Amino acid sequence: MSETTTHLHQCTVCEAACGLTFEVKGREVVSVRGDAEDVFSHGFICPKGAALKELDADPDRLRQPLIKRNGRHEPASWDEAFEAIDRGLRPILEQHGNDALGFYLGNPGAHNTSLVTYNAALLTAFRNKNRFSASTVDQYPKQVATALMFGGGLSVPIPDIDRSQWMLMLGANPMASNGSLFTVPDFRGRARKMRERGGRLVVVDPRRSETADIADEHVAIRPGTDALLLAGMVHTLCDENLVALGRLEEWTAGVEEVKHAIAAFAPEVVAAQCGVPAETIRRLARELAAADGGCVYGRIGTTTTEFGTTASWLVDVLNVLAGQLDRPGGAMFPKAAAFAANTRGKPGKGGGVRMHRFSSRVRGAPEVFGELPCACLAEEIETPGEGRIRALLTIAGNPAVSTPNAGRLAKALASLEFMVSVDIYLNETTRHADVILPGLSPLEQSHYDVIFPQFSVRNWARYSPPVFEPPAGSLPEWQILLRLTGILTGQGPKADVDALDDTIIAMQVQSAVGASDGPIAGRDADEILAALEPLRGPERLVDFQLRTGAYGDGFGADPEGLSLRKLIENPHGVDLGPLAPRIPEVLRTPSGRIELAPEMVMADLARLADTLDRDTDGMLLVGRRHVRSNNSWMHNLPMLAKGPVRCTLQLHPDDAAARGLENGALARVSSRVGSVVAPVEVTDAIARGVASLPHGWGHDEAGTKLEVAAKRPGTNSNVLTDEMALDPLSGTAVLNGIPIEIEAVPGL
Ligand SMILES: Nc1nc2c(c(=O)[nH]1)N[C@H]1C(S)=C(S)[C@@H](COP(=O)(O)OP(=O)(O)OC[C@H]3O[C@@H](n4cnc5c(=O)[nH]c(N)nc54)[C@H](O)[C@@H]3O)O[C@H]1N2
Ligand SMILES: Nc1nc2c(c(=O)[nH]1)N[C@H]1C(S)=C(S)[C@@H](COP(=O)(O)OP(=O)(O)OC[C@H]3O[C@@H](n4cnc5c(=O)[nH]c(N)nc54)[C@H](O)[C@@H]3O)O[C@H]1N2
Ligand code: SF4
Ligand SMILES: [Mo]
């Protein structure tokens, strides 16, 4: 009998980044708890963290490469798999060029150290235009806004909830999602403390969400109109002389332009569209201005709309004008220990970010951060001509379920000449792949969180060694990606992974020693590379980034500073303190100021004004999340799948009655692009005229291997979302506020 041992490991499912404690016996997880001594999450855990035990043990989780032969996926060796990819892709690339291969990168890529670091390496080594990711069904509007305002796409102000006295939250439900662009383990506990010290939480949402339920006030808004409501609040600040930038006055450009541009959006003008009384809009603006530490925060319900970028911009315009940006209790910039562009280079000034440098071939949709909107993927595969996507590589993504007009995309995926997926399941997307390359269990790999410390309510750093040794014959994902890099750059299926890895770190070191600023500027590259020995792979990149980061040891400059070794010595993490003011140092705009009135957004306000006289009749569809579900890929775990059916169509009692629908009845929901049938959940928690169906379901497709999920497949809500509806500034799809018709299904 083997002994029970205890291991600490970060949960990598969602953005809360909780530190967990695993008890294991042999190769089995016996229990999972929150790590009470963790410096950041203090013991918090949710059901998905506990379900990592089942993810690790899931018999459907892929452990061997699969090759599709005669329409069936069959196990293969790694060498066979890479040879098949080389044979499948090389002729396409040689004949049609690099754009014939499309990439789709999915959300778990941001939560996986191997993927986050080596995806970047692959994208650097192989140049093409047809790059897509889950970011254009998610947060790009916020990143575009912050890139324009602060000069960095990851310089996103975060609610300083632990010191806040007032918070306005739009289109976010952290009680279910555990926070997004807001890494906040135990949101409920922190919100409770805020209220105990007299703080106020106001939630704007067409549904009385779980977060609205614990808030002081719920404002039910008409879907898709947050930009108008926020503009009405900015108007109030200007109109009632509540603008007070305080310390930021000196660092802000464009205040007068904003005042001028917002004149068309008085609360009394926008109220009807929003379905929110003008007096409420005015009062919220006054409360924000009066708060001793308050902030506005918007998330998926504001970003995945027609005016996603404008709404995201207005959130921070409010924070700035009310004097709530960059102060304790307001909206603040985290300072991450590694990989944070806003801690590198010359502080306070930068090159800004260029966008819309090229367009998609078929629709002419704009490039953003080197990517095209994933809503364009199907047409780029279907439409003949030069630059057509003939082959696709998906990495930790499930676009067949997660992106708009899923019906059309499924057909397009089936028509590809060749497809490769790096994924841990045979699911709705990967069933189309000719070759599937499986990653490891999260417990079989180390973790350093590259992304989410950049969005955290406190500064922290943590390294988790693997809980289990990877099984014999497996390949870590960073090596999978380097083998793929080898194939794509013409080095064949057996590229020298070590040599490629050495090149990647050497390039990073060269660039840091050659820079004019920074902790190792002017040092000898070989000396730095020697100091990183004997590390390889992600560990070496993490150590290098930590040591040259904001708290790093600078390779000897500050012996007390951070390094990978220091994190290994502190397994519960290192606390780097509460968020501290960072303006002007955090800015990377060319002007060295906050650009409050970016041209691109200002030019789009006329489009927003055009919506003021829109018809407000008709049903609109929105999404929602549940704490026991995570996008499309955790429905195969029995612990999460059990309990009531969660893929229901929520309807207000009046809307249900008008269509003769009762609780549990089946309704047909139709939009411009598709139609689905779903069971109705009648609830007065949703506003009249709004219906809600969660995304990530529809697990009844042939050729998948998801035994538990297939028993209660649910409905794919993205069959209804319209691939032609985009926020034109960020290329992000409109996933909330979809016009729909609902009718009872006759005979049922
Ligand atoms: N209607 C509607 N649609 C939405 C949303 C919405 O609110 N409404 N939300 C959008 C948002 S915010 C997002 S982020 C996207 C998500 O969109 P995607 O990222 O495309 O989809 P996921 O469901 O996250 O699927 C992740 C895939 O990664 C695989 N995977 C999981 N872990 C690993 C791993 O460690 N390694 C590898 N290689 N693969 C792994 C899973 O098996 C799955 O195939 O969906 C978007 N779609
Ligand atoms: N349990 C769980 N946690 C997750 C995920 C998950 O799938 N499940 N996904 C993760 C990912 S990838 C992300 S991006 C985050 C997202 O995290 P959040 O942004 O918190 O997302 P949701 O929980 O979907 O909350 C969005 C809310 O917006 C509301 N809404 C819809 N349309 C509108 C609108 O037009 N205006 C306003 N004001 N509100 C609207 C919806 O009713 C819903 O309550 O969650 C992450 N965490
Ligand atoms: S809140 Fe997120 S990070 Fe924390 S245990 Fe749950 S899924 Fe994991
Ligand atoms: Mo997301």
CSV table of N, CA and C in Angstrom, one decimal, residues 285-367:
chain,number,residue,atom,x,y,z
A,285,ALA,N,-24.4,57.9,-11.0
A,285,ALA,CA,-23.2,58.8,-11.2
A,285,ALA,C,-22.8,59.6,-10.0
A,286,ARG,N,-23.8,60.1,-9.3
A,286,ARG,CA,-23.6,60.9,-8.1
A,286,ARG,C,-22.9,60.0,-7.0
A,287,GLU,N,-23.4,58.8,-6.9
A,287,GLU,CA,-22.9,57.9,-5.9
A,287,GLU,C,-21.4,57.5,-6.2
A,288,LEU,N,-21.1,57.3,-7.5
A,288,LEU,CA,-19.7,57.0,-7.8
A,288,LEU,C,-18.8,58.2,-7.5
A,289,ALA,N,-19.3,59.4,-7.8
A,289,ALA,CA,-18.5,60.6,-7.6
A,289,ALA,C,-18.3,60.8,-6.1
A,290,ALA,N,-19.3,60.5,-5.3
A,290,ALA,CA,-19.2,60.8,-3.8
A,290,ALA,C,-18.4,59.7,-3.1
A,291,ALA,N,-18.2,58.5,-3.7
A,291,ALA,CA,-17.7,57.4,-2.9
A,291,ALA,C,-16.2,57.7,-2.5
A,292,ASP,N,-15.9,57.3,-1.2
A,292,ASP,CA,-14.6,57.4,-0.7
A,292,ASP,C,-13.9,56.1,-1.1
A,293,GLY,N,-13.5,55.9,-2.4
A,293,GLY,CA,-13.0,54.7,-2.9
A,293,GLY,C,-14.1,53.9,-3.5
A,294,GLY,N,-14.4,54.1,-4.8
A,294,GLY,CA,-15.4,53.4,-5.5
A,294,GLY,C,-15.0,53.1,-7.0
A,295,CYS,N,-15.7,52.2,-7.6
A,295,CYS,CA,-15.3,51.9,-9.0
A,295,CYS,C,-16.5,51.3,-9.8
A,296,VAL,N,-16.3,51.4,-11.1
A,296,VAL,CA,-17.2,50.8,-12.1
A,296,VAL,C,-16.4,49.6,-12.7
A,297,TYR,N,-17.1,48.5,-12.9
A,297,TYR,CA,-16.5,47.3,-13.5
A,297,TYR,C,-17.5,46.7,-14.5
A,298,GLY,N,-17.0,46.3,-15.7
A,298,GLY,CA,-17.9,45.7,-16.6
A,298,GLY,C,-17.3,44.4,-17.2
A,299,ARG,N,-18.1,43.4,-17.5
A,299,ARG,CA,-17.5,42.2,-18.0
A,299,ARG,C,-18.3,41.6,-19.1
A,300,ILE,N,-18.4,40.3,-19.3
A,300,ILE,CA,-18.8,39.7,-20.5
A,300,ILE,C,-20.2,40.2,-21.1
A,301,GLY,N,-21.1,40.6,-20.2
A,301,GLY,CA,-22.3,41.1,-20.7
A,301,GLY,C,-22.2,42.5,-21.3
A,302,THR,N,-21.0,43.2,-21.0
A,302,THR,CA,-20.8,44.5,-21.7
A,302,THR,C,-19.8,44.3,-22.9
A,303,THR,N,-18.9,43.3,-22.8
A,303,THR,CA,-17.9,43.2,-23.9
A,303,THR,C,-18.5,42.5,-25.1
A,304,THR,N,-19.3,41.5,-24.9
A,304,THR,CA,-19.7,40.7,-26.1
A,304,THR,C,-21.1,41.3,-26.6
A,305,THR,N,-21.0,42.6,-26.9
A,305,THR,CA,-22.2,43.3,-27.5
A,305,THR,C,-21.7,44.2,-28.6
A,306,GLU,N,-22.6,44.7,-29.3
A,306,GLU,CA,-22.4,45.6,-30.5
A,306,GLU,C,-21.4,46.8,-30.1
A,307,PHE,N,-21.5,47.3,-28.9
A,307,PHE,CA,-20.7,48.4,-28.5
A,307,PHE,C,-19.7,48.0,-27.4
A,308,GLY,N,-19.2,46.8,-27.5
A,308,GLY,CA,-18.3,46.3,-26.5
A,308,GLY,C,-17.1,47.2,-26.1
A,309,THR,N,-16.5,47.7,-27.2
A,309,THR,CA,-15.3,48.6,-26.9
A,309,THR,C,-15.7,49.9,-26.3
A,310,THR,N,-16.8,50.4,-26.8
A,310,THR,CA,-17.3,51.7,-26.3
A,310,THR,C,-17.7,51.6,-24.8
A,311,ALA,N,-18.4,50.5,-24.5
A,311,ALA,CA,-18.8,50.3,-23.1
A,311,ALA,C,-17.6,50.1,-22.2
A,312,SER,N,-16.6,49.4,-22.7
A,312,SER,CA,-15.4,49.1,-21.9
A,312,SER,C,-14.6,50.4,-21.7
A,313,TRP,N,-14.6,51.2,-22.7
A,313,TRP,CA,-13.9,52.6,-22.6
A,313,TRP,C,-14.7,53.4,-21.6
A,314,LEU,N,-16.0,53.5,-21.7
A,314,LEU,CA,-16.8,54.3,-20.8
A,314,LEU,C,-16.6,53.9,-19.3
A,315,VAL,N,-16.5,52.6,-19.1
A,315,VAL,CA,-16.2,52.2,-17.7
A,315,VAL,C,-15.0,52.9,-17.1
A,316,ASP,N,-14.0,53.0,-17.9
A,316,ASP,CA,-12.8,53.7,-17.3
A,316,ASP,C,-12.8,55.2,-17.5
A,317,VAL,N,-13.6,55.7,-18.4
A,317,VAL,CA,-13.8,57.1,-18.4
A,317,VAL,C,-14.5,57.6,-17.1
A,318,LEU,N,-15.5,56.8,-16.7
A,318,LEU,CA,-16.2,57.1,-15.4
A,318,LEU,C,-15.2,57.0,-14.3
A,319,ASN,N,-14.4,56.0,-14.2
A,319,ASN,CA,-13.4,55.8,-13.1
A,319,ASN,C,-12.4,57.0,-13.1
A,320,VAL,N,-12.0,57.5,-14.3
A,320,VAL,CA,-11.1,58.6,-14.3
A,320,VAL,C,-11.8,59.9,-13.9
A,321,LEU,N,-12.9,60.2,-14.6
A,321,LEU,CA,-13.6,61.5,-14.3
A,321,LEU,C,-14.0,61.6,-12.9
A,322,ALA,N,-14.4,60.5,-12.2
A,322,ALA,CA,-14.9,60.6,-10.9
A,322,ALA,C,-13.7,60.5,-9.9
A,323,GLY,N,-12.5,60.5,-10.4
A,323,GLY,CA,-11.3,60.5,-9.5
A,323,GLY,C,-11.1,59.2,-8.8
A,324,GLN,N,-11.6,58.1,-9.4
A,324,GLN,CA,-11.6,56.8,-8.8
A,324,GLN,C,-10.5,55.9,-9.4
A,325,LEU,N,-9.8,56.3,-10.4
A,325,LEU,CA,-8.8,55.5,-11.0
A,325,LEU,C,-7.5,55.6,-10.2
A,326,ASP,N,-6.8,54.5,-10.0
A,326,ASP,CA,-5.5,54.5,-9.5
A,326,ASP,C,-5.4,55.0,-8.1
A,327,ARG,N,-6.5,54.7,-7.3
A,327,ARG,CA,-6.4,55.1,-5.9
A,327,ARG,C,-7.0,53.9,-5.1
A,328,PRO,N,-6.6,53.7,-3.8
A,328,PRO,CA,-7.1,52.6,-3.0
A,328,PRO,C,-8.6,52.7,-3.0
A,329,GLY,N,-9.2,51.5,-3.1
A,329,GLY,CA,-10.7,51.4,-3.1
A,329,GLY,C,-11.3,51.7,-4.5
A,330,GLY,N,-10.5,52.2,-5.4
A,330,GLY,CA,-11.0,52.5,-6.7
A,330,GLY,C,-10.7,51.4,-7.7
A,331,ALA,N,-10.4,51.7,-9.0
A,331,ALA,CA,-10.0,50.8,-10.0
A,331,ALA,C,-8.5,50.9,-10.1
A,332,MET,N,-7.7,49.9,-9.9
A,332,MET,CA,-6.3,50.0,-9.8
A,332,MET,C,-5.6,49.0,-10.7
A,333,PHE,N,-4.3,49.3,-11.0
A,333,PHE,CA,-3.5,48.5,-11.9
A,333,PHE,C,-2.6,47.5,-11.0
A,334,PRO,N,-2.8,46.2,-11.2
A,334,PRO,CA,-1.9,45.2,-10.5
A,334,PRO,C,-0.5,45.4,-11.1
A,335,LYS,N,0.4,44.9,-10.3
A,335,LYS,CA,1.8,44.9,-10.8
A,335,LYS,C,2.3,43.4,-10.6
A,336,ALA,N,2.3,42.7,-11.7
A,336,ALA,CA,2.6,41.3,-11.7
A,336,ALA,C,4.1,41.0,-11.6
A,337,ALA,N,4.5,39.9,-11.1
A,337,ALA,CA,5.9,39.6,-10.9
A,337,ALA,C,6.6,39.2,-12.2
A,338,ALA,N,5.9,38.7,-13.1
A,338,ALA,CA,6.6,38.2,-14.4
A,338,ALA,C,5.6,38.4,-15.6
A,339,PHE,N,6.2,38.4,-16.7
A,339,PHE,CA,5.5,38.4,-18.0
A,339,PHE,C,4.6,39.7,-18.2
A,340,ALA,N,4.7,40.7,-17.4
A,340,ALA,CA,3.8,41.8,-17.5
A,340,ALA,C,4.5,42.9,-18.3
A,341,ALA,N,3.9,43.2,-19.5
A,341,ALA,CA,4.5,44.2,-20.4
A,341,ALA,C,4.6,45.5,-19.8
A,342,ASN,N,3.6,45.8,-18.9
A,342,ASN,CA,3.5,47.1,-18.3
A,342,ASN,C,4.5,47.3,-17.1
A,343,THR,N,5.4,46.3,-16.9
A,343,THR,CA,6.5,46.5,-16.0
A,343,THR,C,7.8,46.5,-16.7
A,344,ARG,N,7.8,46.4,-18.0
A,344,ARG,CA,9.0,46.3,-18.8
A,344,ARG,C,9.2,47.5,-19.7
A,345,GLY,N,10.4,47.7,-20.1
A,345,GLY,CA,10.7,48.9,-21.0
A,345,GLY,C,10.7,50.2,-20.2
A,346,LYS,N,10.7,51.3,-20.9
A,346,LYS,CA,10.8,52.6,-20.2
A,346,LYS,C,9.5,52.9,-19.5
A,347,PRO,N,9.5,53.1,-18.2
A,347,PRO,CA,8.3,53.4,-17.5
A,347,PRO,C,7.6,54.7,-17.9
A,348,GLY,N,6.3,54.7,-18.0
A,348,GLY,CA,5.6,56.0,-18.2
A,348,GLY,C,5.3,56.4,-19.7
A,349,LYS,N,6.0,55.7,-20.6
A,349,LYS,CA,5.8,56.1,-22.0
A,349,LYS,C,6.1,54.9,-22.9
A,350,GLY,N,5.5,54.8,-24.0
A,350,GLY,CA,5.7,53.7,-24.9
A,350,GLY,C,5.2,53.9,-26.3
A,351,GLY,N,5.2,52.8,-27.0
A,351,GLY,CA,4.8,53.0,-28.5
A,351,GLY,C,3.3,52.9,-28.7
A,352,GLY,N,2.6,52.6,-27.6
A,352,GLY,CA,1.1,52.4,-27.7
A,352,GLY,C,0.9,51.1,-28.4
A,353,VAL,N,-0.3,50.9,-28.9
A,353,VAL,CA,-0.6,49.7,-29.6
A,353,VAL,C,-1.3,50.0,-31.0
A,354,ARG,N,-0.8,49.4,-32.1
A,354,ARG,CA,-1.4,49.6,-33.4
A,354,ARG,C,-2.4,48.6,-33.7
A,355,MET,N,-3.5,48.9,-34.2
A,355,MET,CA,-4.6,48.0,-34.5
A,355,MET,C,-5.1,48.3,-35.9
A,356,HIS,N,-5.9,47.3,-36.4
A,356,HIS,CA,-6.6,47.5,-37.7
A,356,HIS,C,-5.5,47.6,-38.8
A,357,ARG,N,-4.4,46.8,-38.7
A,357,ARG,CA,-3.3,46.9,-39.6
A,357,ARG,C,-3.6,46.2,-40.9
A,358,PHE,N,-4.5,45.1,-40.8
A,358,PHE,CA,-4.9,44.5,-42.1
A,358,PHE,C,-6.3,43.9,-41.8
A,359,SER,N,-7.0,43.4,-42.8
A,359,SER,CA,-8.4,43.0,-42.7
A,359,SER,C,-8.5,41.5,-43.1
A,360,SER,N,-9.6,41.0,-42.7
A,360,SER,CA,-9.9,39.6,-43.1
A,360,SER,C,-10.2,39.6,-44.6
A,361,ARG,N,-10.0,38.5,-45.3
A,361,ARG,CA,-10.0,38.4,-46.7
A,361,ARG,C,-11.5,38.5,-47.2
A,362,VAL,N,-12.4,37.8,-46.6
A,362,VAL,CA,-13.8,37.8,-47.2
A,362,VAL,C,-14.6,39.0,-46.8
A,363,ARG,N,-14.6,39.3,-45.5
A,363,ARG,CA,-15.5,40.3,-45.0
A,363,ARG,C,-14.8,41.7,-44.8
A,364,GLY,N,-13.5,41.7,-44.8
A,364,GLY,CA,-12.8,42.9,-44.5
A,364,GLY,C,-12.8,43.3,-43.1
A,365,ALA,N,-13.0,42.3,-42.2
A,365,ALA,CA,-13.1,42.7,-40.7
A,365,ALA,C,-11.7,43.0,-40.2
A,366,PRO,N,-11.6,43.9,-39.2
A,366,PRO,CA,-10.2,44.4,-38.8
A,366,PRO,C,-9.4,43.4,-38.0
A,367,GLU,N,-8.1,43.5,-38.2
A,367,GLU,CA,-7.1,42.8,-37.3
A,367,GLU,C,-7.1,43.5,-36.0
